[in-house]
Coordinates of C-alpha atoms (C1' of nucleotides) in Angstrom, one line a residue:
Chain A
M1069 CA 83.1 79.9 84.0
A1070 CA 85.8 81.2 86.2
C1071 CA 83.5 81.5 89.1
L1072 CA 82.6 77.9 88.9
Q1073 CA 86.0 76.8 89.7
P1074 CA 87.6 76.4 93.2
V1075 CA 90.1 79.4 94.1
R1076 CA 93.8 78.6 92.9
G1077 CA 95.2 76.5 95.3
T1078 CA 92.2 75.4 96.9
H1079 CA 90.0 72.4 96.6
D1080 CA 87.1 70.4 97.3
I1081 CA 87.5 67.6 99.8
L1082 CA 85.2 64.7 98.5
P1083 CA 84.3 61.6 100.9
K1084 CA 87.2 59.4 100.0
E1085 CA 90.1 62.1 100.7
F1086 CA 87.7 63.5 103.6
R1087 CA 88.0 59.7 105.2
L1088 CA 91.7 60.0 105.2
H1089 CA 91.9 63.4 106.7
R1090 CA 89.6 62.4 109.3
F1091 CA 91.6 59.1 109.9
I1092 CA 94.8 60.7 110.2
G1093 CA 93.2 63.6 112.7
D1094 CA 91.4 61.2 114.9
L1095 CA 94.4 59.0 115.5
A1096 CA 96.7 61.9 116.2
A1097 CA 94.0 63.3 118.5
S1098 CA 93.8 60.1 120.2
I1099 CA 97.7 59.7 120.7
A1100 CA 98.2 63.2 121.7
E1101 CA 95.6 62.5 124.5
R1102 CA 97.7 59.6 125.8
F1103 CA 100.6 62.3 126.1
G1104 CA 97.9 64.6 128.0
F1105 CA 97.4 67.1 125.1
E1106 CA 94.2 68.4 124.9
E1107 CA 92.2 69.4 121.6
I1108 CA 91.6 73.3 120.9
E1109 CA 90.5 75.3 118.6
T1110 CA 91.2 78.8 117.7
P1111 CA 89.4 81.1 115.3
I1112 CA 90.7 80.6 111.6
F1113 CA 91.2 84.4 111.2
E1114 CA 92.9 86.8 113.7
F1115 CA 93.7 90.4 113.4
S1116 CA 96.8 90.5 111.3
E1117 CA 98.8 92.2 114.1
V1118 CA 98.8 88.4 115.7
F1119 CA 100.9 87.3 112.7
E1120 CA 102.6 90.4 111.6
R1121 CA 104.1 90.9 115.3
T1122 CA 105.4 87.5 115.5
L1123 CA 107.3 87.7 112.1
G1124 CA 108.5 91.0 112.6
D1125 CA 108.8 93.2 109.2
T1126 CA 111.6 91.1 107.9
S1127 CA 110.7 88.7 105.2
D1128 CA 108.6 88.4 102.4
I1129 CA 106.4 86.3 104.6
V1130 CA 103.9 89.2 106.0
T1131 CA 104.1 91.0 102.6
K1132 CA 103.8 88.0 100.1
E1133 CA 102.6 85.2 101.6
M1134 CA 99.6 86.0 103.6
Y1135 CA 96.1 86.1 103.3
T1136 CA 95.1 89.7 104.5
F1137 CA 92.1 91.8 104.1
Q1138 CA 90.0 94.3 105.4
D1139 CA 86.5 93.5 106.9
K1140 CA 83.7 96.2 106.8
S1141 CA 84.9 98.0 110.0
G1142 CA 88.3 98.3 108.4
E1143 CA 90.1 96.2 110.7
S1144 CA 93.1 94.3 108.7
L1145 CA 92.5 90.6 109.4
T1146 CA 94.6 87.5 108.1
L1147 CA 93.6 84.1 107.6
R1148 CA 95.8 81.8 110.0
P1149 CA 98.7 80.6 108.1
E1150 CA 99.8 78.4 111.0
G1151 CA 98.6 77.1 114.3
T1152 CA 101.3 78.6 116.6
A1153 CA 100.7 82.2 116.8
G1154 CA 96.8 81.6 117.1
V1155 CA 97.4 79.1 120.0
S1156 CA 100.0 81.7 121.6
R1157 CA 97.3 84.6 121.6
M1158 CA 94.7 82.5 123.1
I1159 CA 97.1 81.6 126.0
I1160 CA 97.7 85.4 126.5
S1161 CA 94.0 86.3 126.2
N1162 CA 92.5 83.9 128.3
G1163 CA 95.3 84.2 131.1
L1164 CA 96.4 80.5 130.9
T1165 CA 100.2 81.3 131.6
Q1166 CA 98.8 80.6 135.4
K1167 CA 98.2 77.1 134.8
L1168 CA 101.5 75.9 133.3
P1169 CA 102.6 73.4 131.7
L1170 CA 99.9 73.5 128.9
K1171 CA 99.5 71.0 126.5
Y1172 CA 97.3 71.4 123.2
F1173 CA 96.3 69.5 120.1
Y1174 CA 94.7 71.1 117.4
R1175 CA 93.6 70.5 113.8
G1176 CA 92.3 72.6 111.0
P1177 CA 92.5 74.6 107.9
M1178 CA 95.5 77.1 107.3
F1179 CA 95.8 79.6 104.6
R1180 CA 99.2 80.6 102.6
Y1181 CA 99.2 82.9 99.6
E1182 CA 101.5 80.7 97.4
R1183 CA 102.0 79.0 94.2
P1184 CA 100.8 75.8 94.5
Q1185 CA 102.8 72.6 94.3
K1186 CA 103.0 69.0 95.0
G1187 CA 101.4 68.8 98.5
R1188 CA 101.2 72.6 99.1
Y1189 CA 98.3 74.5 98.6
R1190 CA 96.6 77.9 99.6
Q1191 CA 94.1 76.6 101.7
F1192 CA 95.5 73.2 103.6
H1193 CA 95.0 71.4 106.7
Q1194 CA 97.3 71.1 109.5
I1195 CA 97.5 68.7 112.8
G1196 CA 99.6 70.4 115.6
V1197 CA 100.6 70.2 119.0
E1198 CA 102.2 73.0 121.5
L1199 CA 103.7 72.4 124.8
L1200 CA 104.2 75.7 126.9
G1201 CA 105.8 76.5 130.2
I1202 CA 108.5 73.9 130.1
S1203 CA 111.8 75.1 129.4
Q1204 CA 113.8 71.7 129.8
P1205 CA 114.5 69.5 127.2
Q1206 CA 112.0 66.8 128.3
A1207 CA 109.4 68.8 126.6
D1208 CA 110.9 68.9 123.5
V1209 CA 111.5 65.0 123.6
E1210 CA 108.0 64.6 124.4
V1211 CA 106.5 66.3 121.3
I1212 CA 109.0 64.7 119.2
A1213 CA 108.1 61.2 121.0
L1214 CA 104.4 62.0 119.9
A1215 CA 105.3 62.8 116.5
N1216 CA 107.3 59.6 116.0
M1217 CA 104.5 57.8 117.5
L1218 CA 102.0 59.2 115.3
L1219 CA 104.1 58.6 112.0
K1220 CA 104.5 55.0 113.2
A1221 CA 100.7 54.5 113.6
L1222 CA 99.7 56.0 110.4
E1223 CA 102.5 53.4 108.7
V1224 CA 103.5 56.0 106.1
S1225 CA 105.2 55.0 103.2
G1226 CA 108.6 56.4 101.8
N1227 CA 111.7 56.9 104.0
I1228 CA 110.9 59.0 106.6
T1229 CA 113.7 60.4 108.6
L1230 CA 113.8 62.7 111.6
E1231 CA 116.4 65.5 110.9
I1232 CA 117.4 67.4 114.2
N1233 CA 119.5 70.4 115.2
T1234 CA 120.2 72.9 117.4
L1235 CA 119.7 76.8 117.2
G1236 CA 121.1 77.3 120.5
N1237 CA 120.1 80.1 122.9
L1238 CA 119.8 83.7 121.9
V1239 CA 123.7 84.5 122.6
S1240 CA 124.8 81.7 120.7
R1241 CA 122.6 82.3 117.9
N1242 CA 123.8 86.1 117.5
H1243 CA 127.5 85.1 117.6
Y1244 CA 127.1 82.5 115.0
R1245 CA 125.1 84.4 112.7
K1246 CA 128.0 87.2 112.8
V1247 CA 130.5 84.8 112.0
L1248 CA 128.1 82.9 109.4
V1249 CA 127.7 86.9 107.5
D1250 CA 131.2 87.4 107.7
Y1251 CA 131.8 84.3 106.3
F1252 CA 129.4 84.6 103.1
N1253 CA 130.7 88.4 102.9
D1254 CA 134.0 86.9 102.0
H1255 CA 132.5 85.0 99.4
R1256 CA 129.8 87.1 98.3
E1257 CA 130.9 87.2 94.6
D1258 CA 130.2 83.2 94.5
L1259 CA 126.9 83.9 96.1
S1260 CA 123.5 83.2 94.2
E1261 CA 121.3 86.4 93.8
D1262 CA 118.9 84.9 96.0
S1263 CA 121.4 84.4 98.6
I1264 CA 123.1 87.6 98.4
L1265 CA 119.6 89.0 99.5
R1266 CA 119.4 86.7 102.4
L1267 CA 122.3 87.5 103.8
D1268 CA 120.8 91.1 104.9
K1269 CA 117.3 89.4 105.5
N1270 CA 118.1 86.1 106.9
P1271 CA 121.5 84.9 106.7
L1272 CA 121.0 81.6 108.4
R1273 CA 118.6 80.5 105.9
I1274 CA 121.5 80.6 103.2
L1275 CA 122.0 77.2 104.7
D1276 CA 118.8 75.9 103.2
S1277 CA 119.7 77.1 99.6
K1278 CA 119.5 74.7 96.9
D1279 CA 121.7 76.6 94.2
P1280 CA 124.5 74.2 93.5
G1281 CA 126.8 76.9 93.8
D1282 CA 125.7 78.1 97.2
R1283 CA 125.8 74.6 98.5
K1284 CA 129.6 74.3 97.7
L1285 CA 130.4 77.3 100.0
I1286 CA 127.8 75.8 102.4
E1287 CA 130.2 72.7 102.8
R1288 CA 133.2 74.8 103.7
A1289 CA 131.0 77.7 106.0
P1290 CA 131.6 77.7 110.0
I1291 CA 129.1 75.0 111.5
F1292 CA 126.8 76.3 114.5
N1293 CA 127.9 73.5 117.0
K1294 CA 131.2 75.2 117.3
Y1295 CA 129.5 78.4 118.5
L1296 CA 127.4 77.2 121.0
D1297 CA 127.8 78.1 124.4
S1298 CA 127.6 75.7 127.1
E1299 CA 124.2 76.1 128.3
S1300 CA 123.0 75.4 124.4
E1301 CA 125.4 72.5 124.3
I1302 CA 124.0 70.9 127.4
F1303 CA 120.5 71.4 126.4
F1304 CA 121.0 69.6 123.0
A1305 CA 123.2 66.7 124.3
S1306 CA 120.2 66.2 126.8
V1307 CA 117.6 66.1 123.9
C1308 CA 119.8 63.7 122.0
R1309 CA 120.4 61.4 125.0
K1310 CA 116.6 61.2 125.6
L1311 CA 115.9 60.2 122.2
D1312 CA 118.6 57.6 122.2
A1313 CA 116.9 56.2 125.7
L1314 CA 113.5 56.3 123.6
S1315 CA 115.2 54.4 120.9
I1316 CA 114.2 57.1 118.3
S1317 CA 116.5 57.5 115.7
Y1318 CA 117.6 60.6 114.3
H1319 CA 119.9 62.3 111.8
V1320 CA 121.9 65.6 113.3
N1321 CA 121.5 68.0 110.3
E1322 CA 123.7 71.2 110.9
R1323 CA 122.2 73.1 108.4
L1324 CA 118.7 72.5 109.7
V1325 CA 117.4 76.3 110.5
R1326 CA 114.5 78.2 111.1
G1327 CA 113.8 81.7 109.5
L1328 CA 112.5 83.5 112.8
D1329 CA 114.2 85.2 115.5
Y1330 CA 111.9 83.7 118.3
Y1331 CA 113.1 80.2 117.5
G1332 CA 115.8 78.7 119.7
H1333 CA 117.3 75.3 120.8
T1334 CA 115.5 72.3 119.3
A1335 CA 114.7 72.6 115.6
F1336 CA 113.4 69.3 113.7
E1337 CA 112.0 67.9 110.4
F1338 CA 110.7 64.5 109.7
K1339 CA 111.1 64.2 106.0
T1340 CA 110.3 62.2 103.2
D1341 CA 112.0 61.6 99.8
A1342 CA 108.6 60.9 97.9
L1343 CA 107.1 63.9 97.8
G1344 CA 109.8 66.2 95.5
A1345 CA 110.8 69.4 96.4
Q1346 CA 107.9 69.4 99.5
G1347 CA 109.6 66.7 101.5
T1348 CA 109.1 67.9 104.9
V1349 CA 105.9 66.0 106.3
L1350 CA 106.1 67.3 109.8
A1351 CA 108.4 69.9 111.4
G1352 CA 108.7 71.8 114.4
G1353 CA 110.9 73.3 117.0
R1354 CA 111.3 75.4 120.2
Y1355 CA 110.0 78.9 120.5
D1356 CA 110.6 80.4 123.9
G1357 CA 110.8 84.3 122.3
L1358 CA 107.2 83.9 120.8
I1359 CA 105.1 84.6 123.5
A1360 CA 107.1 87.6 125.2
Q1361 CA 107.4 88.9 121.3
M1362 CA 103.5 88.9 121.0
G1363 CA 103.3 90.8 124.6
G1364 CA 102.7 88.0 126.9
H1365 CA 104.7 86.7 129.9
D1366 CA 107.9 85.3 128.8
T1367 CA 106.8 81.7 128.6
P1368 CA 108.8 78.7 126.9
G1369 CA 107.0 76.7 124.2
V1370 CA 108.0 73.9 121.9
G1371 CA 105.5 71.9 119.3
W1372 CA 105.3 71.2 115.8
A1373 CA 102.7 70.8 112.8
A1374 CA 102.0 68.5 110.3
G1375 CA 100.1 69.0 106.9
L1376 CA 97.4 66.5 106.4
E1377 CA 97.5 66.8 102.2
R1378 CA 101.1 65.6 102.5
L1379 CA 100.8 62.7 105.0
S1380 CA 97.7 61.8 102.9
L1381 CA 99.8 61.1 100.0
L1382 CA 101.9 58.7 101.9
I1383 CA 99.4 56.5 103.7
K1384 CA 99.7 53.4 102.3
K1385 CA 96.4 51.6 103.6
E1386 CA 92.8 52.9 103.3
P1387 CA 91.2 53.6 106.5
T1388 CA 88.3 51.1 107.0
R1389 CA 84.6 51.6 107.7
K1390 CA 81.6 49.8 108.7
R1391 CA 79.8 48.4 105.7
P1392 CA 76.0 49.5 105.6
I1393 CA 73.3 47.1 105.4
A1394 CA 70.4 47.8 103.0
I1395 CA 66.9 47.6 103.7
I1396 CA 65.0 47.3 100.4
P1397 CA 61.3 47.3 99.9
V1398 CA 60.0 45.3 96.9
A1399 CA 57.2 47.6 96.1
T1400 CA 55.9 50.9 97.1
E1401 CA 53.5 48.8 99.6
Q1402 CA 56.6 48.3 101.8
H1403 CA 58.1 51.6 101.8
D1404 CA 56.3 52.9 104.9
L1405 CA 57.7 49.6 106.8
A1406 CA 61.2 49.9 105.3
I1407 CA 61.7 53.6 106.9
S1408 CA 60.7 52.7 110.0
I1409 CA 62.9 49.3 110.1
A1410 CA 65.8 51.3 108.6
N1411 CA 65.4 54.1 111.7
R1412 CA 65.0 51.4 114.4
M1413 CA 68.1 49.5 113.1
R1414 CA 70.1 52.8 113.0
E1415 CA 69.1 53.4 116.6
E1416 CA 70.6 49.7 117.5
G1417 CA 73.7 51.3 115.9
Y1418 CA 73.5 49.5 112.6
N1419 CA 74.8 51.6 109.4
I1420 CA 71.7 51.2 107.3
E1421 CA 71.1 52.3 103.6
L1422 CA 67.6 52.7 102.7
A1423 CA 67.0 51.7 99.0
Y1424 CA 64.7 54.8 97.8
Q1425 CA 63.8 53.8 94.2
G1426 CA 63.7 51.9 91.3
N1427 CA 62.8 48.3 90.9
L1428 CA 64.2 45.5 93.0
S1429 CA 67.0 44.5 90.4
K1430 CA 68.1 48.6 90.7
R1431 CA 68.0 48.8 94.2
L1432 CA 70.1 45.6 94.9
K1433 CA 72.6 46.9 92.4
R1434 CA 72.9 50.2 94.3
A1435 CA 73.3 48.4 97.8
N1436 CA 75.8 46.4 96.0
R1437 CA 77.9 49.5 94.6
L1438 CA 77.6 51.2 98.1
S1439 CA 79.6 48.0 99.4
C1440 CA 76.5 46.9 101.7
R1441 CA 77.2 43.7 103.4
A1442 CA 73.7 42.4 102.9
A1443 CA 70.4 43.5 102.2
V1444 CA 67.0 43.0 104.2
I1445 CA 64.4 42.3 101.2
L1446 CA 60.9 43.4 102.5
G1447 CA 58.6 41.2 100.1
G1448 CA 54.9 40.8 100.5
D1449 CA 54.9 37.4 100.2
E1450 CA 57.4 36.7 103.1
L1451 CA 55.9 39.6 105.1
E1452 CA 52.6 37.9 105.3
R1453 CA 54.4 34.9 107.1
G1454 CA 56.0 37.3 109.3
K1455 CA 59.4 37.0 107.5
V1456 CA 62.3 39.1 105.6
G1457 CA 64.7 38.2 103.0
I1458 CA 68.2 38.6 103.9
R1459 CA 70.7 38.5 100.9
D1460 CA 74.4 37.9 101.9
F1461 CA 76.2 40.0 99.4
D1462 CA 79.5 38.3 99.9
S1463 CA 78.3 34.7 99.7
G1464 CA 75.4 35.3 97.1
E1465 CA 73.2 33.1 99.4
Q1466 CA 69.9 34.3 100.7
M1467 CA 67.8 33.2 103.7
E1468 CA 64.8 34.2 105.5
A1469 CA 64.5 35.6 109.3
E1470 CA 61.8 36.4 111.5
L1471 CA 60.7 40.2 111.3
G1472 CA 60.7 40.3 115.1
A1473 CA 64.1 39.2 115.3
L1474 CA 65.7 41.1 112.7
S1475 CA 68.4 42.8 114.8
S1476 CA 70.0 39.6 116.0
S1477 CA 69.9 38.3 112.6
L1478 CA 71.9 41.1 111.4
L1479 CA 74.5 40.7 113.7
K1480 CA 76.7 38.4 111.9
F1481 CA 76.9 41.0 109.0
N1482 CA 78.7 43.5 111.1
S1483 CA 82.0 44.0 109.2
D1484 CA 84.5 46.4 108.1
C1485 CA 86.1 47.3 104.4
Chain B
rG1319 C1' 106.3 87.4 92.1
rC1320 C1' 110.0 84.3 88.7
rG1321 C1' 110.6 79.6 84.9
rA1322 C1' 109.2 75.2 82.3
rG1323 C1' 105.8 71.7 80.7
rC1324 C1' 100.2 70.6 79.8
rG1325 C1' 94.8 72.2 79.2
rU1326 C1' 90.0 67.5 73.8
rA1327 C1' 83.1 63.8 77.8
rG1328 C1' 82.6 62.6 85.0
rC1329 C1' 87.7 60.1 84.6
rU1330 C1' 92.0 58.1 81.4
rC1331 C1' 93.4 59.2 76.6
rA1332 C1' 93.7 59.1 70.7
rG1333 C1' 92.8 62.5 67.3
rU1334 C1' 97.6 62.1 60.3
rU1335 C1' 101.9 68.1 56.8
rG1336 C1' 95.4 72.4 59.2
rG1337 C1' 90.4 69.2 55.7
rU1338 C1' 83.7 67.2 55.9
rU1339 C1' 79.2 65.9 61.1
rA1340 C1' 85.6 65.0 67.1
rG1341 C1' 86.6 59.4 68.8
rA1342 C1' 87.7 54.7 72.2
rG1343 C1' 87.7 52.8 77.0
rC1344 C1' 86.1 53.1 81.7
rA1345 C1' 82.1 55.4 84.4
rC1346 C1' 77.2 57.0 84.2
rC1347 C1' 71.7 55.9 82.4
rG1348 C1' 68.2 52.7 79.9
rG1349 C1' 66.6 47.6 77.9
rA1350 C1' 67.2 42.4 77.9
rU1351 C1' 65.2 40.9 83.7
rU1352 C1' 58.4 45.3 86.5
rG1353 C1' 60.3 39.9 93.1
rU1354 C1' 66.5 39.6 93.2
rG1355 C1' 73.2 42.5 92.9
rA1356 C1' 78.8 41.7 90.6
rU1357 C1' 79.0 38.7 84.8
rU1358 C1' 76.9 39.1 79.6
rC1359 C1' 74.5 41.1 75.7
rC1360 C1' 71.9 45.5 73.3
rG1361 C1' 71.0 50.8 73.6
rG1362 C1' 71.7 56.1 75.1
rG1363 C1' 73.1 60.7 77.1
rG1364 C1' 76.8 63.4 77.7
rG1365 C1' 82.1 68.1 74.4
rU1366 C1' 81.1 76.3 72.5
rC1367 C1' 88.3 70.8 72.0
rG1368 C1' 90.0 75.8 79.2
rU1369 C1' 88.4 81.2 77.7
rG1370 C1' 88.8 85.3 74.3
rG1371 C1' 91.4 87.1 69.8
rG1372 C1' 94.2 86.3 65.2
rU1373 C1' 96.0 83.9 60.5
rU1374 C1' 93.6 80.9 56.7
rC1375 C1' 89.1 79.2 51.7
rA1376 C1' 89.3 76.1 56.2
rA1377 C1' 91.6 75.6 63.2
rG1378 C1' 91.2 70.6 68.3
rU1379 C1' 95.6 71.1 65.2
rC1380 C1' 99.3 77.3 63.9
rC1381 C1' 100.2 82.6 66.3
rC1382 C1' 99.0 85.7 70.5
rA1383 C1' 96.8 87.1 75.1
rU1384 C1' 94.1 85.1 79.3
rC1385 C1' 92.4 81.5 83.1
rG1386 C1' 93.5 77.1 85.4
rC1387 C1' 96.5 72.7 86.2
rU1388 C1' 101.3 70.0 87.3
rC1389 C1' 106.4 70.6 88.2
rG1390 C1' 110.3 73.9 90.2
rC1391 C1' 112.5 78.8 92.0
rC1392 C1' 111.3 82.5 95.9
rC1393 C1' 109.1 81.6 100.5
rC1394 C1' 108.3 77.9 104.0
rA1395 C1' 105.6 81.0 110.2

RNA sequence: GCGAGCGUAGCUCAGUUGGUUAGAGCACCGGAUUGUGAUUCCGGGGGUCGUGGGUUCAAGUCCCAUCGCUCGCCCCA
């Protein structure tokens, strides 16, 4: 029986949910297009090195969180855990750094070997954008504005707030890290077990700790802003000023950090309180060091990604779709006619449900259940006079129409649901 | 990987201190109505009670293991 279950953390996407995914994805693609971002797709697996190289050997991520396996030739492959590394590899492989700046939108499944939680799965789906080749704050603001516009268009429920922070440039960040490590070392005995480990592996992440004891220490911890050099300061101020100019509201969260070394300057997250512990709906930042770290020419980049599963949980209104019209033969004698009328109407752009089987009552019942707007009823008596019945499911009225002028008679039944 | 809670029909759930043949609503299928949907009435199919083991005269109920789900921790690229 175990084999008939989906693998832990994966799930089937049935039509209702799929419509929602497509709605979000299509809307995102179209808004991205307004900003000049073109949609691309990279493979859903890469040589493991693509991801390992970007992550370094530091964290749990490589050992614990990736879907890594060997293929038949012995190559180590990894199902992509996120989009940026693949896009970066694509840019290097195709020599696209000749044509900077590059603006890409992508969507598709991602894989992480994690324990499932609310809005968090082993196979999940993301949309994302990357803007490469621009080291000025305009790029950061462009991608944030795009994200903001998308969330607004989606009319997502829950209080979504934009939190933003700067991680500074490399010099500032190293300086701050040193100060932070010193501070926490002085209070080592008060740190949680997890955070003592983080002190060595990833000290900035302590600022994100949920442990109440840690949080007290964090409140009094040195703040990043004070250790920014002037370049970092000017950069962040410029991002904020431009957001103000666009009337995009944000909250500066000095504790907002990123785990990996290639991140710098802007980091941002759109968060909601409606999803428990998994409150980040859309997150991104500047990753100027990434492409160089992967072995390409030093190329700045900034982008974000958002999970469709989480976004879906926040969508209030169902996406609409065109209601179909049913073509219903009364008896088997009309089946051939029905299928040819159905196809003709489809060629003219109508959504047509052909009633395949059952008596008239059942066919109508089924058409009704499929939320058809109307039914074209093909009965022997009417057809002899060159007519068909048209039943309006909303009003309950039924009228006759010329078979030859069917298409125009159906025009008024174009509606969404 | 760690912790807690939960697994009874497609869905939501009931099932007494362990006691005969495991129930309801919704959904589905059929009929009333073989040329007219939603309403109504009548009927029907569906379950190895997540799985395996144990205790017991007797287990959906108690115990152990395992799988899964949910929420949280770690991690969050």
